């Protein structure tokens, strides 16, 4: 299945320069030493969750598969590397034929993870796998941060729809990826048309305060919008006086008015007042949408308010204070020699300051208690215990260089809902706390 098979209209350009220079200089040195073809295993994991978070959410896998597939050194890129003297002629020749032909396994998109979880495992020659470090981390660190923030907001919203509106608060390309990740985490739509075009996300949007200010008075603005977009539109009612605006909105659109949006002020108080006013005016089915710098805590504080939907911008596209997940890409095993059948040898960095790693090619499984609730993330090397065989978390993503795990975005979204529901109740608390599951390391 290709991107085209999923109905995605935008081709991904070459991602070969989404890398750090030292990855290419390591390649050159490895080619010279003869170690470049040595079988190697890299893993992506994080040593800790962002402070106070109970779980992480895997986001960006679908984008990453496109990035790996399009990691190609075309003539223009090779000319740039030559001109800047990044690598020598022999390395340029090698790069000209580069294709990742190894295997990638990982937690499927939407799954939850914890400190030490081997979120992604990349296997191949050292040369082909080392080049992917930066693009892998760039995609997963960003999208997973957004998906985790969105998940917390979805929990706080308790079933009320969440709309992503953060494009103007992020880099233009990051904003598109953020819309996608927010959808995985539980949002239902986005204001970002590029995200709608590229990923098929539902898009929303009606008017800003500028539209009201453009007209001689609020009634003229409302009339123009209703005549253009229909009675089911959403009218922004906090440009001047909220009560007067609500009255005018219902008079112009009638009880069929779709929704009113409140974007400032005491949202809790205003929501109650507006709901009462709408009901008194006979607009009992008109919904109330609130925006205005919301995050998961503000959303939770509105749980008792008569709010029908939330629009969230800055907080979701910046990971609600945690714009990265601190994931790392580490060599954990390599062949004992250059022989094709050489055994893998565990390797790990020995370091002070909390930056140590656990060597060895790992598997991961989630152990459940007697009630079917997750109780531990088990990470191990060697054979998988029979009791955990059907609870393994890593799935094939790329096999022999071919992508084997493309899926509709809806599948990742549904997977996340199911994965989150299987965690202990403490996982959904917004208060600061330890990870919802301990990570247990086993070796057999």
Coordinates of C-alpha atoms in Angstrom, one line a residue:
X1 CA 0.0 0.0 0.0
X2 CA 1.4 3.4 -1.0
X3 CA 0.5 7.0 0.0
X4 CA -1.5 7.1 -3.2
X5 CA -3.5 4.1 -2.1
X6 CA -4.5 5.9 1.0
X7 CA -5.7 8.8 -1.1
X8 CA -3.0 11.2 0.0
X9 CA -2.5 13.8 -2.7
X10 CA 0.9 15.2 -1.7
X11 CA 4.1 13.5 -2.6
X12 CA 6.9 13.5 0.0
X13 CA 10.1 15.0 -1.4
X14 CA 13.6 13.6 -0.7
X15 CA 14.3 13.5 3.0
X16 CA 18.0 12.7 2.7
X17 CA 19.2 16.0 4.0
X18 CA 17.0 15.8 7.1
X19 CA 20.1 14.5 8.8
X20 CA 23.1 15.7 10.7
X21 CA 26.5 16.0 9.1
X22 CA 28.1 13.7 11.5
X23 CA 25.9 10.8 10.3
X24 CA 27.6 11.2 6.9
X25 CA 31.1 11.6 8.3
X26 CA 30.5 8.4 10.4
X27 CA 29.5 6.7 7.2
X28 CA 32.6 7.7 5.4
X29 CA 34.8 6.6 8.2
X30 CA 33.0 3.3 8.5
X31 CA 33.3 2.6 4.8
X32 CA 37.0 3.2 5.1
X33 CA 37.4 1.0 8.2
X34 CA 35.4 -1.8 6.7
X35 CA 32.7 -1.8 9.4
X36 CA 30.0 -0.1 7.4
X37 CA 28.3 -3.4 6.3
X38 CA 28.3 -4.8 9.8
X39 CA 24.8 -5.8 10.9
X40 CA 23.5 -3.4 13.5
X41 CA 20.5 -2.8 15.6
X42 CA 19.4 0.7 16.7
X43 CA 16.5 1.4 19.0
X44 CA 14.5 4.5 19.8
X45 CA 13.4 5.1 23.4
X46 CA 13.1 7.8 26.0
X47 CA 14.7 7.6 29.5
X48 CA 11.9 9.5 31.0
X49 CA 8.5 11.0 30.3
X50 CA 8.0 14.8 30.4
X51 CA 7.7 15.9 34.0
X52 CA 4.4 14.9 35.5
X53 CA 3.1 12.9 32.5
X54 CA 1.7 9.4 33.1
X55 CA 2.1 8.0 29.6
X56 CA 3.4 8.8 26.2
X57 CA 1.7 8.4 22.8
X58 CA 3.4 7.2 19.7
X59 CA 2.8 9.7 16.9
X60 CA 4.3 10.2 13.5
X61 CA 4.8 6.6 12.4
X62 CA 2.9 7.0 9.2
X63 CA 4.9 10.1 8.3
X64 CA 8.1 8.3 9.3
X65 CA 7.4 5.5 6.8
X66 CA 7.1 8.1 4.0
X67 CA 10.4 9.7 5.2
X68 CA 12.3 6.4 5.2
X69 CA 10.9 5.5 1.8
X70 CA 11.9 8.8 0.3
X71 CA 15.4 8.9 1.9
X72 CA 17.2 9.3 -1.5
X73 CA 20.3 11.1 -2.6
X74 CA 19.4 12.7 -5.9
X75 CA 21.8 14.6 -8.2
X76 CA 21.2 18.0 -6.6
X77 CA 21.8 16.6 -3.1
X78 CA 24.9 14.8 -4.1
X79 CA 26.2 18.0 -5.8
X80 CA 25.6 19.9 -2.6
X81 CA 27.5 17.4 -0.5
X82 CA 30.4 17.4 -3.0
X83 CA 30.5 21.2 -3.2
X84 CA 30.5 21.6 0.6
X85 CA 33.1 18.8 0.9
X86 CA 30.9 17.0 3.4
X87 CA 32.2 13.5 2.3
X88 CA 34.7 12.1 -0.1
X89 CA 34.1 10.8 -3.6
X90 CA 33.8 7.1 -2.6
X91 CA 31.1 8.0 -0.1
X92 CA 29.2 10.1 -2.6
X93 CA 29.3 7.1 -5.0
X94 CA 27.9 4.9 -2.2
X95 CA 25.2 7.5 -1.3
X96 CA 24.0 7.7 -4.9
X97 CA 22.7 4.1 -4.7
X98 CA 21.4 4.4 -1.1
X99 CA 18.1 2.6 -0.3
X100 CA 17.2 1.4 3.1
X101 CA 17.0 -2.3 2.7
X102 CA 16.7 -3.3 6.3
X103 CA 13.9 -4.0 8.8
X104 CA 12.0 -1.6 11.1
X105 CA 9.8 -2.8 13.9
X106 CA 8.0 -0.5 16.3
X107 CA 5.1 0.3 18.5
X108 CA 2.1 0.9 16.1
X109 CA 1.0 4.5 15.8
X110 CA -1.4 5.5 18.6
X111 CA 0.0 3.0 21.1
X112 CA 1.1 4.3 24.5
X113 CA 4.6 4.0 25.8
X114 CA 6.7 4.4 28.9
X115 CA 10.3 5.1 29.9
X116 CA 12.6 2.5 28.3
X117 CA 10.0 1.3 25.8
X118 CA 11.8 0.3 22.6
X119 CA 9.4 2.4 20.5
X120 CA 11.3 1.7 17.3
X121 CA 13.9 -0.9 16.3
X122 CA 15.9 -0.4 13.1
X123 CA 18.0 -3.3 11.8
X124 CA 20.3 -3.3 8.9
X125 CA 23.9 -2.5 8.1
X126 CA 25.5 0.2 10.2
X127 CA 25.8 2.3 7.0
X128 CA 22.1 2.2 6.1
X129 CA 20.7 2.5 9.6
X130 CA 22.9 5.2 11.0
X131 CA 21.8 7.7 8.4
X132 CA 18.2 7.6 9.6
X133 CA 18.8 8.8 13.2
X134 CA 17.9 12.5 12.8
X135 CA 14.8 12.1 10.6
X136 CA 13.5 9.3 12.8
X137 CA 13.9 11.4 16.0
X138 CA 12.6 14.6 14.4
X139 CA 9.4 13.0 13.3
X140 CA 8.8 10.9 16.4
X141 CA 9.8 13.5 19.0
X142 CA 7.5 16.1 17.5
X143 CA 4.5 14.1 16.7
X144 CA 4.5 12.0 19.8
X145 CA 4.6 15.2 21.9
X146 CA 1.6 16.6 20.2
X147 CA -0.3 13.4 20.3
X148 CA 0.3 13.1 24.1
X149 CA -0.9 16.6 24.7
X150 CA -4.0 16.0 22.6
X151 CA -4.7 12.8 24.5
X152 CA -4.6 14.6 27.8
X153 CA -7.0 17.2 26.4
X154 CA -9.3 14.5 25.1
X155 CA -9.5 13.0 28.5
X156 CA -10.2 16.4 30.1
X157 CA -12.9 17.0 27.4
X158 CA -14.7 13.8 28.5
X159 CA -16.4 13.2 25.1
X160 CA -16.9 16.8 24.0
X161 CA -15.4 17.5 20.6
X162 CA -12.0 19.1 20.3
X163 CA -11.0 21.3 17.3
X164 CA -7.4 22.0 16.5
X165 CA -6.7 25.7 15.7
X166 CA -3.0 26.1 16.2
X167 CA -1.5 26.7 12.7
X168 CA -0.6 30.3 13.4
X169 CA 1.3 29.3 16.5
X170 CA 3.8 27.0 14.8
X171 CA 6.1 26.6 11.9
X172 CA 3.9 26.2 8.8
X173 CA 5.1 22.6 8.1
X174 CA 5.1 21.6 11.8
X175 CA 1.6 22.9 12.0
X176 CA 0.4 20.4 9.4
X177 CA 2.1 17.5 11.3
X178 CA 0.6 18.8 14.5
X179 CA -2.9 18.6 13.1
X180 CA -2.3 15.0 12.2
X181 CA -0.9 14.1 15.6
X182 CA -3.7 15.9 17.4
X183 CA -6.2 13.9 15.5
X184 CA -4.5 10.7 16.6
X185 CA -4.7 11.9 20.2
X186 CA -8.4 12.5 20.1
X187 CA -9.2 15.8 18.3
X188 CA -12.0 15.6 15.7
X189 CA -11.1 18.3 13.3
X190 CA -8.6 21.1 12.3
X191 CA -8.7 24.6 11.0
X192 CA -5.6 23.8 8.9
X193 CA -6.5 23.3 5.2
X194 CA -3.1 21.8 4.4
X195 CA -3.7 19.1 6.9
X196 CA -7.1 18.5 5.5
X197 CA -5.7 18.3 2.0
X198 CA -2.7 16.1 2.9
X199 CA -4.2 13.8 5.4
X200 CA -8.0 13.9 4.8
X201 CA -8.7 15.5 8.2
X202 CA -12.1 17.2 8.7
X203 CA -11.7 21.0 8.6
X204 CA -13.6 23.7 10.3
X205 CA -13.8 27.5 10.5
X206 CA -16.2 30.4 10.0
X207 CA -15.1 33.9 11.0
X208 CA -12.8 35.9 13.2
X209 CA -13.3 39.2 15.0
X210 CA -11.9 40.9 11.9
X211 CA -15.0 40.0 10.0
X212 CA -17.3 41.7 12.6
X213 CA -15.0 44.7 12.8
X214 CA -15.1 45.1 9.0
X215 CA -18.8 45.8 9.1
X216 CA -20.5 49.0 10.3
X217 CA -22.2 47.0 13.1
X218 CA -22.4 43.5 14.5
X219 CA -25.9 42.8 13.0
X220 CA -24.6 43.5 9.5
X221 CA -21.7 41.1 10.0
X222 CA -24.0 38.4 11.4
X223 CA -26.5 38.9 8.5
X224 CA -23.7 38.6 5.9
X225 CA -22.3 35.4 7.5
X226 CA -25.7 33.7 7.8
X227 CA -26.7 34.6 4.3
X228 CA -23.4 33.3 3.0
X229 CA -22.9 30.2 5.2
X230 CA -26.4 29.3 6.3
X231 CA -28.3 29.3 9.6
X232 CA -26.2 26.4 10.8
X233 CA -23.1 28.5 11.0
X234 CA -21.2 29.5 14.1
X235 CA -21.3 33.2 15.1
X236 CA -18.5 34.8 17.1
X237 CA -20.3 36.7 19.9
X238 CA -17.6 38.3 22.1
X239 CA -16.4 41.2 19.8
X240 CA -18.5 43.8 21.8
X241 CA -21.2 42.8 24.2
X242 CA -21.9 39.1 24.5
X243 CA -25.5 39.3 25.6
X244 CA -26.4 41.8 22.8
X245 CA -24.5 39.6 20.3
X246 CA -26.4 36.5 21.3
X247 CA -29.7 38.3 21.0
X248 CA -28.9 39.6 17.6
X249 CA -27.5 36.2 16.5
X250 CA -30.8 34.4 17.3
X251 CA -32.9 37.2 15.8
X252 CA -31.0 36.9 12.5
X253 CA -30.5 33.2 12.2
X254 CA -33.5 32.0 14.2
X255 CA -33.5 29.0 16.5
X256 CA -31.7 27.0 13.8
X257 CA -28.5 28.9 14.6
X258 CA -25.8 26.2 14.7
X259 CA -23.5 27.6 17.4
X260 CA -22.1 30.6 19.1
X261 CA -18.4 30.9 19.9
X262 CA -16.9 32.6 22.9
X263 CA -13.3 33.6 22.7
X264 CA -12.5 35.7 25.7
X265 CA -13.6 36.5 29.3
X266 CA -14.7 34.3 32.1
X267 CA -15.6 31.3 30.0
X268 CA -17.2 29.4 32.8
X269 CA -19.5 32.3 33.7
X270 CA -20.2 33.3 30.2
X271 CA -21.1 29.7 29.1
X272 CA -23.8 29.5 31.8
X273 CA -25.2 32.9 30.9
X274 CA -25.2 32.3 27.2
X275 CA -26.8 28.9 27.6
X276 CA -29.6 30.4 29.7
X277 CA -30.1 33.2 27.2
X278 CA -30.1 30.9 24.2
X279 CA -32.7 28.7 25.9
X280 CA -34.9 31.7 26.8
X281 CA -34.7 32.8 23.1
X282 CA -35.9 29.4 21.9
X283 CA -32.5 28.4 20.5
X284 CA -32.2 25.3 22.7
X285 CA -30.3 23.3 20.1
X286 CA -27.7 26.0 19.4
X287 CA -24.3 24.8 20.6
X288 CA -21.7 26.8 22.6
X289 CA -18.1 26.6 21.4
X290 CA -15.3 28.1 23.6
X291 CA -11.8 29.0 22.5
X292 CA -9.2 31.3 24.1
X293 CA -5.8 29.8 24.9
X294 CA -7.2 26.5 26.3
X295 CA -5.1 23.7 27.6
X296 CA -6.0 20.4 29.4
X297 CA -6.4 22.2 32.7
X298 CA -8.6 24.9 31.4
X299 CA -10.7 22.3 29.6
X300 CA -11.1 20.3 32.8
X301 CA -12.1 23.4 34.7
X302 CA -15.1 23.8 32.2
X303 CA -16.4 20.2 32.8
X304 CA -19.5 21.5 34.6
X305 CA -20.1 24.3 32.1
X306 CA -22.7 23.9 29.3
X307 CA -20.0 23.8 26.7
X308 CA -20.5 21.7 23.6
X309 CA -17.0 21.9 22.0
X310 CA -13.6 23.3 22.5
X311 CA -11.2 25.0 20.1
X312 CA -7.5 24.6 21.1
X313 CA -4.5 26.3 19.4
X314 CA -1.2 27.2 21.0
X315 CA -1.2 24.6 23.7
X316 CA -1.8 21.5 21.5
X317 CA 0.7 22.4 18.7
X318 CA 3.4 23.1 21.3
X319 CA 2.8 19.9 23.2
X320 CA 1.2 21.8 26.1
X321 CA 4.5 22.8 27.5
X322 CA 6.5 19.7 26.4
X323 CA 7.2 20.1 22.7
X324 CA 9.6 17.1 22.6
X325 CA 9.7 13.7 24.1
X326 CA 13.5 13.4 24.6
X327 CA 13.6 10.2 22.5
X328 CA 17.1 9.0 21.5
X329 CA 18.3 6.7 18.8
X330 CA 21.0 4.3 20.1
X331 CA 23.0 1.4 18.8
X332 CA 22.2 -1.5 21.1
X333 CA 23.7 -4.5 19.2
X334 CA 26.0 -5.1 16.4
X335 CA 27.5 -8.2 14.7
X336 CA 30.6 -9.8 16.3
X337 CA 32.3 -9.7 12.9
X338 CA 31.7 -8.9 9.3
X339 CA 30.5 -12.4 8.5
X340 CA 26.9 -12.5 7.4
X341 CA 25.9 -15.0 10.0
X342 CA 27.9 -13.4 12.9
X343 CA 26.1 -13.4 16.2
X344 CA 24.8 -10.1 17.6
X345 CA 26.7 -8.6 20.5
X346 CA 24.9 -6.2 22.9
X347 CA 26.5 -2.8 23.2
X348 CA 25.6 0.2 25.4
X349 CA 27.0 3.5 26.3
X350 CA 28.5 3.7 29.8
X351 CA 28.0 7.2 31.1
X352 CA 27.4 9.2 34.2
X353 CA 24.6 11.7 34.6
X354 CA 21.6 9.4 33.8
X355 CA 22.5 8.9 30.1
X356 CA 23.2 5.1 30.3
X357 CA 21.5 2.7 28.0
X358 CA 20.5 -1.0 28.2
X359 CA 22.2 -3.0 25.5
X360 CA 20.8 -5.8 23.4
X361 CA 18.1 -6.3 20.8
X362 CA 14.8 -6.0 22.7
X363 CA 11.2 -7.0 22.6
X364 CA 8.4 -5.4 24.6
X365 CA 5.1 -6.7 26.0
X366 CA 2.5 -5.3 28.3
X367 CA 1.5 -7.5 31.2
X368 CA -2.1 -7.4 32.4
X369 CA -3.5 -8.1 35.8
X370 CA -6.4 -10.5 36.6
X371 CA -8.9 -7.8 35.5
X372 CA -7.3 -7.2 32.2
X373 CA -5.8 -3.9 33.1
X374 CA -2.2 -3.2 32.2
X375 CA 0.2 -3.5 35.2
X376 CA 3.7 -3.4 33.7
X377 CA 5.7 -2.7 30.6
X378 CA 8.0 -5.6 30.2
X379 CA 11.2 -5.1 28.1
X380 CA 13.5 -7.9 27.5
X381 CA 16.2 -9.6 25.5
X382 CA 16.3 -13.2 24.4
X383 CA 13.2 -15.4 24.1
X384 CA 9.8 -13.9 24.9
X385 CA 8.1 -15.8 27.8
X386 CA 5.1 -17.8 26.7
X387 CA 2.8 -15.8 29.1
X388 CA 3.7 -12.6 27.2
X389 CA 3.8 -14.0 23.7
X390 CA 0.4 -12.6 22.7
X391 CA 1.0 -9.3 24.4
X392 CA 4.0 -8.1 22.3
X393 CA 4.0 -4.5 21.2
X394 CA 6.4 -4.3 18.4
X395 CA 5.0 -4.9 14.9
X396 CA 6.8 -5.0 11.5
X397 CA 6.8 -1.6 9.8
X398 CA 9.4 -2.1 7.1
X399 CA 10.6 -5.5 5.9
X400 CA 13.6 -5.8 3.6
X401 CA 13.3 -2.2 2.8
X402 CA 9.6 -2.4 1.8
X403 CA 7.0 -0.5 3.9
X404 CA 4.5 -3.1 5.2
X405 CA 2.4 -1.2 7.7
X406 CA 0.7 1.8 6.1
X407 CA -2.8 2.3 7.4
X408 CA -5.6 4.9 7.4
X409 CA -5.2 7.6 10.1
X410 CA -8.4 6.5 11.7
X411 CA -6.8 3.2 12.6
X412 CA -4.1 4.9 14.7
X413 CA -6.8 7.1 16.3
X414 CA -8.9 4.1 17.3
X415 CA -5.8 2.2 18.5
X416 CA -5.0 5.1 20.9
X417 CA -8.4 5.1 22.4
X418 CA -8.2 1.4 23.0
X419 CA -4.7 1.5 24.4
X420 CA -5.5 4.4 26.8
X421 CA -8.6 2.6 28.0
X422 CA -6.5 -0.4 29.0
X423 CA -4.3 1.6 31.4
X424 CA -5.0 2.0 35.1
X425 CA -7.4 4.9 36.0
X426 CA -4.5 6.8 37.4
X427 CA -3.1 7.3 33.9
X428 CA -5.8 9.8 33.0
X429 CA -5.2 12.0 36.0
X430 CA -4.0 15.5 35.0
X431 CA -2.2 16.0 38.3
X432 CA 1.5 15.4 38.3
X433 CA 2.6 11.9 39.0
X434 CA 4.8 9.0 38.1
X435 CA 4.3 6.9 34.9
X436 CA 1.2 4.8 35.0
X437 CA 3.1 1.6 34.4
X438 CA 6.6 0.6 35.7
X439 CA 9.1 -0.7 33.2
X440 CA 10.6 -4.1 34.0
X441 CA 13.7 -5.3 32.3
X442 CA 14.3 -9.0 31.9
X443 CA 17.0 -11.0 30.3
X444 CA 16.8 -14.7 29.4

